[in-house]
Coordinates of C-alpha atoms in Angstrom, one line a residue:
X5 CA 107.0 -0.2 78.6
X6 CA 108.2 -1.6 75.3
X7 CA 107.1 0.1 72.1
X8 CA 105.6 -1.9 69.3
X9 CA 108.8 -1.3 67.3
X10 CA 110.9 -2.7 70.1
X11 CA 108.7 -5.8 70.4
X12 CA 109.1 -6.3 66.6
X13 CA 112.8 -6.1 67.0
X14 CA 112.8 -8.8 69.7
X15 CA 110.6 -11.0 67.5
X16 CA 113.0 -10.6 64.7
X17 CA 115.9 -11.8 66.8
X18 CA 113.9 -14.8 67.9
X19 CA 112.8 -15.5 64.4
X20 CA 116.4 -15.3 63.1
X21 CA 117.3 -18.1 65.5
X22 CA 114.2 -20.0 64.5
X23 CA 115.2 -19.8 60.8
X24 CA 118.7 -20.9 61.7
X25 CA 117.2 -23.8 63.7
X26 CA 115.1 -24.9 60.7
X27 CA 118.1 -24.9 58.3
X28 CA 120.4 -26.7 60.7
X29 CA 120.4 -30.4 61.1
X30 CA 120.0 -32.4 64.3
X31 CA 119.5 -36.1 64.9
X32 CA 116.3 -36.8 66.8
X33 CA 116.4 -39.5 69.5
X34 CA 114.2 -42.6 69.6
X35 CA 113.1 -41.9 73.1
X36 CA 111.4 -38.9 74.8
X37 CA 114.0 -38.6 77.5
X38 CA 115.9 -35.8 75.8
X39 CA 112.8 -33.6 75.8
X40 CA 112.2 -34.5 79.5
X41 CA 115.7 -33.6 80.5
X42 CA 115.5 -30.3 78.6
X43 CA 112.2 -29.5 80.2
X44 CA 113.6 -30.3 83.6
X45 CA 116.6 -28.0 83.1
X46 CA 115.1 -25.1 81.3
X47 CA 111.3 -25.1 81.5
X48 CA 110.3 -26.7 84.8
X49 CA 110.6 -23.5 86.9
X50 CA 108.3 -21.4 84.6
X51 CA 105.9 -24.3 84.1
X52 CA 105.9 -24.9 87.9
X53 CA 106.5 -28.6 87.4
X54 CA 108.4 -31.2 89.2
X55 CA 110.1 -33.2 86.5
X56 CA 111.7 -36.7 86.8
X57 CA 113.3 -38.4 83.8
X58 CA 113.9 -42.1 84.0
X59 CA 114.7 -44.8 81.4
X60 CA 111.4 -46.5 82.0
X61 CA 109.1 -43.5 82.3
X62 CA 108.9 -39.7 82.5
X63 CA 107.1 -38.1 85.4
X64 CA 105.6 -34.6 85.7
X65 CA 103.7 -33.2 88.7
X66 CA 103.2 -30.0 90.7
X67 CA 105.0 -29.2 93.9
X68 CA 108.6 -29.8 95.1
X69 CA 108.3 -33.3 96.4
X70 CA 109.0 -36.4 94.3
X71 CA 106.1 -37.2 92.0
X72 CA 105.8 -40.6 93.5
X73 CA 105.2 -39.2 97.0
X74 CA 101.7 -39.3 98.2
X75 CA 100.0 -35.9 98.6
X76 CA 97.0 -37.4 100.4
X77 CA 96.8 -36.4 104.0
X78 CA 96.4 -39.1 106.6
X79 CA 93.3 -37.4 107.9
X80 CA 91.7 -37.1 104.6
X81 CA 88.7 -39.3 103.8
X82 CA 89.2 -42.0 101.2
X83 CA 86.6 -41.5 98.4
X84 CA 84.1 -44.4 98.2
X85 CA 84.9 -44.8 94.5
X86 CA 87.2 -43.6 91.8
X87 CA 86.6 -43.1 88.1
X88 CA 89.0 -44.8 85.7
X89 CA 89.1 -43.8 82.0
X90 CA 90.8 -44.6 78.7
X91 CA 91.1 -42.0 76.0
X92 CA 92.6 -42.0 72.5
X93 CA 93.4 -38.3 72.2
X94 CA 94.0 -38.4 68.5
X95 CA 97.6 -37.4 67.6
X96 CA 98.1 -34.8 70.3
X97 CA 101.2 -33.1 69.3
X98 CA 101.1 -33.2 65.5
X99 CA 100.0 -29.6 65.2
X100 CA 103.0 -28.6 63.1
X101 CA 103.8 -31.9 61.3
X102 CA 102.9 -31.2 57.7
X103 CA 104.6 -34.5 56.6
X104 CA 102.1 -36.6 58.6
X105 CA 98.7 -37.7 57.3
X106 CA 96.9 -36.8 60.4
X107 CA 97.8 -33.2 61.1
X108 CA 95.9 -31.9 64.2
X109 CA 96.4 -28.1 64.3
X110 CA 93.0 -27.3 65.7
X111 CA 93.4 -29.3 68.9
X112 CA 92.2 -27.4 72.0
X113 CA 93.9 -28.6 75.2
X114 CA 91.4 -26.6 77.2
X115 CA 88.5 -28.8 75.8
X116 CA 90.6 -31.9 76.3
X117 CA 91.2 -30.9 80.0
X118 CA 87.5 -30.2 80.5
X119 CA 86.7 -33.8 79.3
X120 CA 89.4 -35.5 81.3
X121 CA 88.8 -33.5 84.5
X122 CA 85.8 -35.6 85.4
X123 CA 87.9 -38.7 86.1
X124 CA 90.7 -39.8 88.5
X125 CA 93.0 -42.0 86.4
X126 CA 93.1 -41.6 82.6
X127 CA 95.1 -43.9 80.3
X128 CA 95.9 -41.7 77.3
X129 CA 97.1 -43.1 74.0
X130 CA 98.1 -41.5 70.7
X131 CA 100.3 -38.8 72.4
X132 CA 102.9 -37.6 70.0
X133 CA 106.6 -37.0 70.9
X134 CA 107.9 -33.4 71.1
X135 CA 108.4 -32.2 67.5
X136 CA 112.1 -32.3 66.6
X137 CA 112.0 -28.8 65.0
X138 CA 110.6 -27.3 68.2
X139 CA 113.2 -29.2 70.2
X140 CA 116.0 -27.7 68.1
X141 CA 114.4 -24.3 68.3
X142 CA 114.5 -24.6 72.1
X143 CA 118.2 -25.6 71.9
X144 CA 119.0 -22.5 69.9
X145 CA 117.1 -20.2 72.3
X146 CA 119.2 -21.8 75.1
X147 CA 122.4 -21.1 73.3
X148 CA 121.3 -17.5 72.7
X149 CA 120.4 -17.1 76.4
X150 CA 123.9 -18.5 77.4
X151 CA 125.6 -15.9 75.1
X152 CA 123.5 -13.1 76.7
X153 CA 124.4 -14.3 80.2
X154 CA 128.1 -14.2 79.3
X155 CA 127.6 -10.6 78.3
X156 CA 126.0 -9.7 81.6
X157 CA 122.5 -11.0 80.9
X158 CA 121.4 -8.5 78.3
X159 CA 122.4 -6.7 75.1
X160 CA 121.2 -3.6 73.4
X161 CA 119.1 -3.9 70.2
X162 CA 119.2 -1.2 67.6
X163 CA 116.6 -0.4 65.0
X164 CA 119.1 0.9 62.4
X165 CA 122.6 2.2 61.8
X166 CA 121.6 5.7 62.8
X167 CA 120.7 4.5 66.3
X168 CA 123.9 2.5 66.5
X169 CA 125.9 5.6 65.7
X170 CA 124.0 7.6 68.3
X171 CA 124.3 4.7 70.8
X172 CA 120.5 4.8 71.4
X173 CA 119.2 1.2 71.6
X174 CA 115.5 0.8 70.8
X175 CA 115.4 -2.1 73.2
X176 CA 117.5 -4.0 75.7
X177 CA 117.1 -7.7 75.2
X178 CA 117.4 -9.8 78.4
X179 CA 117.8 -13.6 79.0
X180 CA 114.6 -13.6 81.0
X181 CA 112.7 -12.2 78.0
X182 CA 114.0 -14.9 75.7
X183 CA 112.8 -17.6 78.0
X184 CA 109.2 -16.7 77.1
X185 CA 109.8 -18.1 73.6
X186 CA 110.5 -21.6 74.7
X187 CA 108.1 -24.2 73.2
X188 CA 106.3 -26.8 75.3
X189 CA 105.3 -30.4 74.4
X190 CA 101.6 -30.7 73.8
X191 CA 101.2 -33.4 76.5
X192 CA 102.5 -30.8 79.0
X193 CA 100.2 -28.1 77.7
X194 CA 97.4 -30.5 78.4
X195 CA 98.8 -31.3 81.9
X196 CA 99.0 -27.6 82.7
X197 CA 95.4 -27.1 81.5
X198 CA 94.3 -29.8 83.9
X199 CA 96.3 -28.3 86.8
X200 CA 94.4 -25.1 86.3
X201 CA 91.4 -27.1 87.3
X202 CA 93.1 -29.2 90.0
X203 CA 96.8 -28.8 90.8
X204 CA 97.1 -32.4 91.9
X205 CA 96.9 -33.7 88.3
X206 CA 100.1 -35.5 87.3
X207 CA 101.4 -37.3 84.2
X208 CA 103.5 -40.4 84.0
X209 CA 104.6 -40.9 80.4
X210 CA 106.3 -43.7 78.4
X211 CA 109.8 -42.9 77.3
X212 CA 110.1 -45.4 74.5
X213 CA 108.5 -44.4 71.2
X214 CA 106.1 -47.0 69.8
X215 CA 107.5 -47.4 66.3
X216 CA 110.9 -45.8 65.6
X217 CA 110.4 -45.5 61.8
X218 CA 110.7 -41.8 61.1
X219 CA 108.7 -42.2 57.9
X220 CA 105.8 -44.0 59.6
X221 CA 104.6 -41.0 61.6
X222 CA 101.3 -42.6 62.5
X223 CA 103.0 -45.3 64.5
X224 CA 105.4 -43.1 66.4
X225 CA 103.3 -42.7 69.6
X226 CA 103.7 -42.3 73.3
X227 CA 101.3 -43.5 76.1
X228 CA 100.7 -41.8 79.4
X229 CA 98.5 -41.8 82.5
X230 CA 97.0 -38.6 83.7
X231 CA 96.1 -39.1 87.4
X232 CA 94.8 -37.0 90.2
X233 CA 97.3 -37.3 93.1
X234 CA 94.9 -36.1 95.7
X235 CA 92.7 -39.2 95.0
X236 CA 95.2 -41.9 94.0
X237 CA 98.8 -42.9 94.7
X238 CA 101.1 -44.3 92.1
X239 CA 103.0 -47.3 93.2
X240 CA 105.7 -49.6 91.8
X241 CA 104.3 -52.3 89.5
X242 CA 104.9 -55.9 90.3
X243 CA 105.6 -56.4 86.6
X244 CA 108.8 -54.4 86.3
X245 CA 109.4 -53.1 89.9
X246 CA 109.2 -49.5 88.6
X247 CA 106.5 -46.9 88.8
X248 CA 105.8 -47.6 85.1
X249 CA 107.4 -49.2 82.1
X250 CA 106.8 -50.3 78.5
X251 CA 106.9 -54.0 77.6
X252 CA 110.0 -55.1 75.6
X253 CA 109.9 -56.7 72.2
X254 CA 111.6 -59.8 73.7
X255 CA 108.6 -60.6 75.9
X256 CA 106.5 -61.5 72.9
X257 CA 107.0 -64.4 70.5
X258 CA 105.4 -62.5 67.6
X259 CA 104.8 -59.0 66.4
X260 CA 103.1 -56.4 68.7
X261 CA 103.4 -53.1 66.8
X262 CA 102.8 -50.9 69.8
X263 CA 103.9 -52.3 73.2
X264 CA 101.7 -51.8 76.3
X265 CA 102.7 -49.2 78.9
X266 CA 102.0 -50.2 82.5
X267 CA 101.5 -48.3 85.7
X268 CA 100.0 -49.2 89.1
X269 CA 97.7 -47.1 91.3
X270 CA 96.4 -47.4 94.9
X271 CA 93.6 -45.9 96.9
X272 CA 92.1 -47.4 100.0
X273 CA 91.7 -51.2 99.5
X274 CA 91.9 -50.8 95.8
X275 CA 95.2 -51.2 94.0
X276 CA 95.6 -52.3 90.4
X277 CA 97.9 -52.3 87.5
X278 CA 96.8 -50.7 84.2
X279 CA 98.1 -51.4 80.7
X280 CA 97.3 -49.2 77.8
X281 CA 97.7 -50.1 74.1
X282 CA 96.8 -48.7 70.7
X283 CA 96.4 -51.9 68.8
X284 CA 97.7 -51.2 65.4
X285 CA 98.5 -54.2 63.2
X286 CA 98.1 -53.6 59.5
X287 CA 100.0 -54.4 56.4
X288 CA 103.1 -52.2 56.6
X289 CA 102.9 -48.8 54.9
X290 CA 104.3 -49.0 51.4
X291 CA 106.6 -46.1 51.5
X292 CA 108.4 -47.1 48.3
X293 CA 107.0 -48.5 45.0
X294 CA 109.2 -51.5 44.4
X295 CA 107.7 -52.4 41.0
X296 CA 108.5 -48.9 39.8
X297 CA 112.1 -49.3 41.0
X298 CA 112.3 -52.6 39.2
X299 CA 111.2 -50.9 35.9
X300 CA 113.7 -48.0 36.4
X301 CA 116.5 -50.5 37.0
X302 CA 116.0 -51.8 33.5
X303 CA 116.2 -48.3 32.0
X304 CA 118.9 -46.8 34.1
X305 CA 122.0 -47.7 36.0
X306 CA 121.1 -49.7 39.0
X307 CA 123.5 -47.7 41.1
X308 CA 121.6 -44.5 40.4
X309 CA 118.3 -46.1 41.3
X310 CA 119.7 -47.5 44.5
X311 CA 121.3 -44.2 45.5
X312 CA 118.1 -42.3 44.7
X313 CA 115.9 -44.6 46.8
X314 CA 118.2 -45.8 49.5
X315 CA 116.2 -44.2 52.4
X316 CA 112.9 -45.5 51.2
X317 CA 114.3 -48.9 50.4
X318 CA 115.7 -49.3 53.8
X319 CA 112.4 -48.3 55.4
X320 CA 110.5 -50.7 53.3
X321 CA 112.9 -53.6 54.1
X322 CA 112.6 -52.7 57.8
X323 CA 108.8 -53.3 57.5
X324 CA 108.8 -56.4 55.3
X325 CA 111.0 -59.0 57.0
X326 CA 114.0 -59.5 59.1
X327 CA 115.5 -61.7 56.4
X328 CA 115.6 -58.9 53.8
X329 CA 116.8 -56.5 56.5
X330 CA 119.8 -58.7 57.5
X331 CA 120.8 -59.4 53.9
X332 CA 120.6 -55.7 53.1
X333 CA 122.7 -54.7 56.1
X334 CA 125.3 -57.4 55.3
X335 CA 125.5 -56.0 51.7
X336 CA 126.0 -52.5 53.0
X337 CA 128.8 -53.5 55.3
X338 CA 130.6 -55.1 52.4
X339 CA 130.3 -52.0 50.3
X340 CA 131.4 -49.8 53.2
X341 CA 134.5 -52.0 53.7
X342 CA 135.4 -51.5 50.1
X343 CA 135.1 -47.8 50.3
X344 CA 137.1 -47.7 53.5
X345 CA 140.0 -49.4 51.8
X346 CA 139.9 -46.8 49.0
X347 CA 138.9 -49.3 46.4
X348 CA 138.5 -48.3 42.8
X349 CA 135.2 -46.5 42.3
X350 CA 134.2 -48.8 39.5
X351 CA 134.9 -51.8 41.8
X352 CA 132.6 -50.3 44.4
X353 CA 129.9 -49.7 41.9
X354 CA 130.1 -53.2 40.6
X355 CA 129.9 -54.6 44.1
X356 CA 126.8 -52.4 44.9
X357 CA 125.0 -53.8 41.8
X358 CA 126.1 -57.3 42.6
X359 CA 124.9 -57.3 46.2
X360 CA 121.9 -54.9 46.1
X361 CA 120.2 -55.9 42.9
X362 CA 119.0 -59.5 43.9
X363 CA 117.4 -58.2 47.0
X364 CA 115.6 -55.4 45.1
X365 CA 114.5 -57.9 42.4
X366 CA 113.0 -60.2 45.0
X367 CA 111.1 -57.4 46.6
X368 CA 109.8 -56.2 43.3
X369 CA 108.7 -59.7 42.5
X370 CA 106.7 -59.8 45.7
X371 CA 104.7 -56.8 44.6
X372 CA 104.4 -58.0 41.1
X373 CA 102.7 -61.2 42.3
X374 CA 100.5 -59.1 44.6
X375 CA 101.5 -61.0 47.6
X376 CA 100.9 -59.2 50.9
X377 CA 104.2 -57.9 52.4
X378 CA 103.2 -59.3 55.8
X379 CA 103.3 -63.0 54.7
X380 CA 106.8 -63.4 55.9
X381 CA 108.7 -63.3 59.2
X382 CA 106.4 -60.6 60.5
X383 CA 103.0 -62.3 59.9
X384 CA 103.5 -66.0 60.1
X385 CA 104.6 -66.1 63.8
X386 CA 101.6 -64.0 64.6
X387 CA 99.3 -66.7 63.2
X388 CA 101.0 -69.2 65.5
X389 CA 99.8 -67.1 68.4
X390 CA 96.2 -66.7 67.1
X391 CA 94.6 -66.9 63.7
X392 CA 91.1 -65.4 63.8
X393 CA 90.0 -66.8 60.5
X394 CA 91.2 -70.3 61.3
X395 CA 90.0 -70.4 64.9
X396 CA 86.5 -69.0 64.3
X397 CA 85.9 -70.5 60.8
X398 CA 84.7 -67.2 59.5
X399 CA 84.5 -67.1 55.7
X400 CA 85.8 -63.9 54.2
X401 CA 84.7 -62.5 50.8
X402 CA 87.2 -62.5 48.1
X403 CA 87.1 -58.8 47.5
X404 CA 90.3 -56.7 48.0
X405 CA 88.7 -54.9 50.9
X406 CA 87.6 -58.0 52.6
X407 CA 91.0 -59.7 52.2
X408 CA 92.7 -56.6 53.6
X409 CA 90.4 -56.7 56.6
X410 CA 91.1 -60.4 57.0
X411 CA 94.8 -59.6 57.4
X412 CA 94.1 -56.8 59.9
X413 CA 91.7 -58.9 62.0
X414 CA 94.1 -61.8 62.1
X415 CA 97.0 -59.6 63.1
X416 CA 95.2 -57.5 65.7
X417 CA 93.7 -60.5 67.4
X418 CA 97.2 -62.0 67.5
X419 CA 98.4 -58.8 69.2
X420 CA 95.6 -59.0 71.8
X421 CA 96.4 -62.6 72.6
X422 CA 100.1 -61.9 72.9
X423 CA 99.4 -59.2 75.5
X424 CA 96.7 -61.2 77.2
X425 CA 99.2 -64.1 77.5
X426 CA 101.7 -61.7 79.1
X427 CA 99.0 -60.5 81.6
X428 CA 98.4 -64.2 82.4
X429 CA 102.1 -64.6 83.2
X430 CA 102.2 -61.5 85.3
X431 CA 99.2 -62.7 87.4
X432 CA 100.7 -66.2 87.8
X433 CA 104.2 -65.2 88.6
X434 CA 103.7 -62.1 90.9
X435 CA 101.4 -60.7 93.5
X436 CA 99.7 -58.5 91.0
X437 CA 96.3 -60.2 90.2
X438 CA 94.3 -57.1 89.4
X439 CA 95.1 -55.9 85.9
X440 CA 93.0 -53.6 83.6
X441 CA 93.9 -53.5 80.0
X442 CA 92.6 -50.4 78.1
X443 CA 92.9 -50.1 74.4
X444 CA 91.8 -48.7 71.1
X445 CA 91.7 -52.3 69.8
X446 CA 90.7 -51.4 66.3
X447 CA 88.3 -54.4 66.8
X448 CA 84.7 -54.7 67.9
X449 CA 84.3 -56.7 71.2
X450 CA 80.8 -58.1 71.8
X451 CA 80.2 -58.9 75.4
X452 CA 80.4 -62.4 76.7
X453 CA 76.6 -62.5 77.5
X454 CA 75.5 -60.2 74.7
X455 CA 73.1 -61.1 72.0
X456 CA 73.3 -60.2 68.4
X457 CA 71.3 -57.2 67.5
X458 CA 68.7 -57.4 64.8
X459 CA 70.4 -54.4 63.1
X460 CA 73.7 -56.2 62.8
X461 CA 74.5 -56.5 59.1
X462 CA 76.9 -59.5 59.3
X463 CA 75.6 -61.8 62.1
X464 CA 78.2 -64.5 61.3
X465 CA 81.1 -62.0 61.7
X466 CA 79.5 -60.8 65.0
X467 CA 79.4 -64.4 66.3
X468 CA 83.0 -65.0 65.1
X469 CA 84.1 -61.9 67.0
X470 CA 82.3 -63.0 70.2
X471 CA 83.9 -66.4 69.9
X472 CA 87.4 -64.9 69.3
X473 CA 87.1 -62.9 72.5
X474 CA 85.2 -65.3 74.8
X475 CA 85.5 -68.9 73.7
X476 CA 87.6 -71.4 75.8
X477 CA 90.5 -71.1 73.3
X478 CA 90.0 -67.5 72.4
X479 CA 92.4 -64.6 72.8
X480 CA 91.7 -64.2 76.6
X481 CA 92.1 -67.9 77.5
X482 CA 95.2 -67.2 79.5
X483 CA 93.8 -64.1 81.1
X484 CA 91.7 -66.0 83.6
X485 CA 88.2 -64.6 84.2
X486 CA 88.7 -61.6 81.9
X487 CA 86.0 -60.2 79.8
X488 CA 85.5 -57.2 77.6
X489 CA 83.7 -54.2 79.0
X490 CA 82.1 -51.5 76.8
X491 CA 81.2 -52.1 73.2
X492 CA 79.7 -48.8 72.1
X493 CA 80.3 -46.7 69.0
X494 CA 83.3 -44.5 69.9
X495 CA 84.8 -43.4 66.6
X496 CA 83.8 -39.8 65.8
X497 CA 82.9 -39.4 62.1
X498 CA 81.8 -36.3 60.2
X499 CA 78.1 -36.7 60.9
X500 CA 77.8 -39.7 63.2
X501 CA 79.5 -42.1 65.6
X502 CA 80.7 -45.4 64.3
X503 CA 83.1 -48.3 65.0
X504 CA 83.1 -50.0 68.4
X505 CA 86.8 -50.1 69.0
X506 CA 87.5 -48.8 72.6
X507 CA 87.3 -51.3 75.4
X508 CA 88.5 -52.3 78.9
X509 CA 89.5 -55.9 79.4
X510 CA 89.8 -57.2 83.0
X511 CA 88.7 -59.9 85.4
X512 CA 86.0 -58.6 87.8
X513 CA 87.6 -60.3 90.8
X514 CA 89.9 -59.5 93.7
X515 CA 90.3 -55.8 94.1
X516 CA 88.5 -55.2 90.8
X517 CA 85.4 -56.8 92.0
X518 CA 84.1 -53.4 92.9
X519 CA 84.6 -52.1 89.3
X520 CA 81.1 -51.9 87.9
X521 CA 80.5 -53.2 84.4
X522 CA 76.9 -52.0 84.3
X523 CA 75.9 -49.7 81.4
X524 CA 75.2 -46.9 83.8
X525 CA 78.7 -47.0 85.2
X526 CA 80.9 -48.3 82.4
X527 CA 80.3 -46.3 79.3
X528 CA 81.6 -43.9 76.7
X529 CA 81.4 -40.2 77.3
X530 CA 79.8 -38.6 74.3
X531 CA 81.2 -35.1 74.0
X532 CA 79.5 -34.6 70.6
X533 CA 76.0 -34.6 72.2
X534 CA 74.5 -31.1 72.3
X535 CA 73.9 -29.2 74.3
X536 CA 77.1 -29.6 76.3
X537 CA 77.4 -26.4 78.3
X538 CA 81.1 -26.3 79.0
X539 CA 82.2 -27.5 75.6
X540 CA 79.7 -25.4 73.6
X541 CA 80.6 -22.3 75.6
X542 CA 84.2 -22.5 74.6
X543 CA 83.6 -23.3 71.0
X544 CA 81.3 -20.3 70.6
X545 CA 84.3 -18.1 71.5
X546 CA 86.2 -19.2 68.4
X547 CA 86.7 -16.8 65.5
X548 CA 88.9 -16.8 62.4
X549 CA 90.7 -13.6 63.3
X550 CA 92.0 -14.9 66.6
X551 CA 93.0 -18.2 65.0
X552 CA 95.0 -16.4 62.3
X553 CA 96.7 -14.2 64.9
X554 CA 97.7 -17.3 66.9
X555 CA 99.4 -18.8 63.8
X556 CA 101.6 -15.7 63.4
X557 CA 103.4 -16.4 66.6
X558 CA 106.8 -14.9 66.4
X559 CA 106.2 -13.0 63.2
X560 CA 108.3 -10.0 62.1
X561 CA 106.8 -7.7 59.4
X562 CA 109.5 -5.9 57.3
X563 CA 109.1 -3.0 55.0
X564 CA 107.6 -3.7 51.6
X565 CA 105.3 -6.3 53.0
X566 CA 108.0 -9.0 53.5
X567 CA 107.7 -11.5 56.3
X568 CA 109.8 -14.1 58.1
X569 CA 108.2 -17.1 59.8
X570 CA 109.5 -19.6 62.2
X571 CA 106.8 -22.3 62.2
X572 CA 104.5 -21.7 59.3
X573 CA 104.9 -20.3 55.8
X574 CA 102.2 -18.0 54.4
X575 CA 100.8 -20.9 52.4
X576 CA 100.6 -23.1 55.4
X577 CA 98.9 -20.3 57.4
X578 CA 96.3 -19.9 54.6
X579 CA 95.8 -23.7 54.5
X580 CA 95.3 -23.9 58.2
X581 CA 93.0 -20.9 58.3
X582 CA 90.8 -22.4 55.6
X583 CA 90.7 -25.7 57.5
X584 CA 89.8 -23.9 60.7
X585 CA 86.9 -22.1 58.9
X586 CA 85.6 -25.3 57.4
X587 CA 86.3 -27.9 60.0
X588 CA 85.7 -25.8 63.1
X589 CA 83.4 -22.8 62.5
X590 CA 81.4 -24.2 59.6
X591 CA 81.1 -27.6 61.1
X592 CA 79.7 -26.2 64.4
X593 CA 77.3 -24.0 62.6
X594 CA 76.1 -27.0 60.5
X595 CA 75.8 -29.3 63.5
X596 CA 78.2 -31.9 62.2
X597 CA 80.8 -33.7 64.4
X598 CA 83.9 -32.6 62.6
X599 CA 84.4 -29.7 65.0
X600 CA 84.6 -32.2 68.0
X601 CA 86.9 -34.6 66.2
X602 CA 89.3 -31.8 65.3
X603 CA 89.2 -29.8 68.5
X604 CA 89.0 -32.8 71.0
X605 CA 89.5 -36.2 69.4
X606 CA 88.3 -38.7 66.8
X607 CA 87.5 -41.1 69.6
X608 CA 85.1 -40.9 72.6
X609 CA 86.7 -41.7 75.9
X610 CA 85.4 -44.6 78.0
X611 CA 85.2 -44.8 81.8
X612 CA 84.0 -46.9 84.7
X613 CA 83.6 -46.6 88.4
X614 CA 85.6 -48.7 90.9
X615 CA 84.9 -49.0 94.6
X616 CA 87.8 -48.3 96.9
X617 CA 86.5 -50.1 100.0

């Protein structure tokens, strides 16, 4: 049995590597495949997972057979119906990202699993990629393990010089012991929590990150399908002839910020393809203040301003328009060529100012005139696909807020139509006729046969929304027979539910004829409603002491009260503990919804029942 002192020594060693990991650099990939391959090689055995890493998708399941193999016995009875769900899980995996605006350190995968476990197929959006710092930490642990194995699989650890002299190790560190310190992606933590309830739960995950801009952390998302293998089989999609895949940019004539991820499932006479999207369009994030740069250029050397802001400038140009981007890249190539030829430093400086300044001046002028950044190559083609304002005739107010909403509505409806058009092509050009599109559309979706409620504040907007979805030339015109299903409040606020943004869109025909759209079958699951025995029971076990202890993780306490941390600084720990007290414990005591938003999600999941015979 290890003594407390020995355990502290082990933690110190792990922490030393954690600190080295933090200080060392490493380029993070734009796909999730590296994390999958690492998991397959080093973590799968301990996690008891079968791991398959493909270019189109990443697949995780229990057992030793291929994840695509059916586990349903020929003699087993086919259930009369399955339950299909869609769930925005609210930045699952941003627990340690203090650079993001939506830090979710209080997420409880046990509660998420409790919610998800009532369904058979769950499209999950807003999954976050494995944090780069954790990935690097795992790499360094692997390196340390390799070094230990070269030395016979273990090494003695001494408490001080006296013990070294006496050759009395306080502890013998083994490679197996170190493996316990590997970190696991949050989406796999959720999968393991589900498998504790039913080992047949599996996950097929997108490989491509939606949005590769490292500054725009809110757009870097993955999409996945958690599905119960004992009830449904996953099959190759007609769309891409693979088990799952993400649509490519080239398939759309205009911007779709987050591309749909597709997978197909079969049970009995029911087989269908499902697409999942987090519709996102908004004016690109302004990560650099161009007018400020323009002012600084007048007061300082342009080269200094350019050098100081190069990263932000390039991110901004990426988001504005391909024209600016191509001009900027061309300018950089010319400057790089001069440097390569060992040109005079003054000549290089002059060329930088000559080439970069006009581009910066133009961008600054755009801001000065208060023109929206999106009114260029990004936005105009979208309006060729669908222009909500023009098609519905809705009159927007002239306020800044209303005009911003106008851009968002126009852009998001364009994205919906782009994807609906693609579904129309899939149905027309393949045998796949049965397609369900789940999304957090960031748009309300009045039903085709619904009537405006007397409580509706803006009845004209409501009618415009209904027309946009369901008129002959609306966004679903090429998705024959499709309609919107579920238009309930699903956004979890501090004290109430608001925003009707989460919907299914499909045609209730063919194999999907048995998917009920009645309000008793197709609905949101309100996990904020009390009492909820399983959820309340777990929340009542929370306390601040246990939370603080969980943050310490691999913490080594030195003499004189000094500490060394891998993941959190003392300030971050205090910040998180205060947040846990206010957002979790105090919220639950006060009866507000914040606790559910932080521990589970800021969206309610939606679901419906589909007959299999």
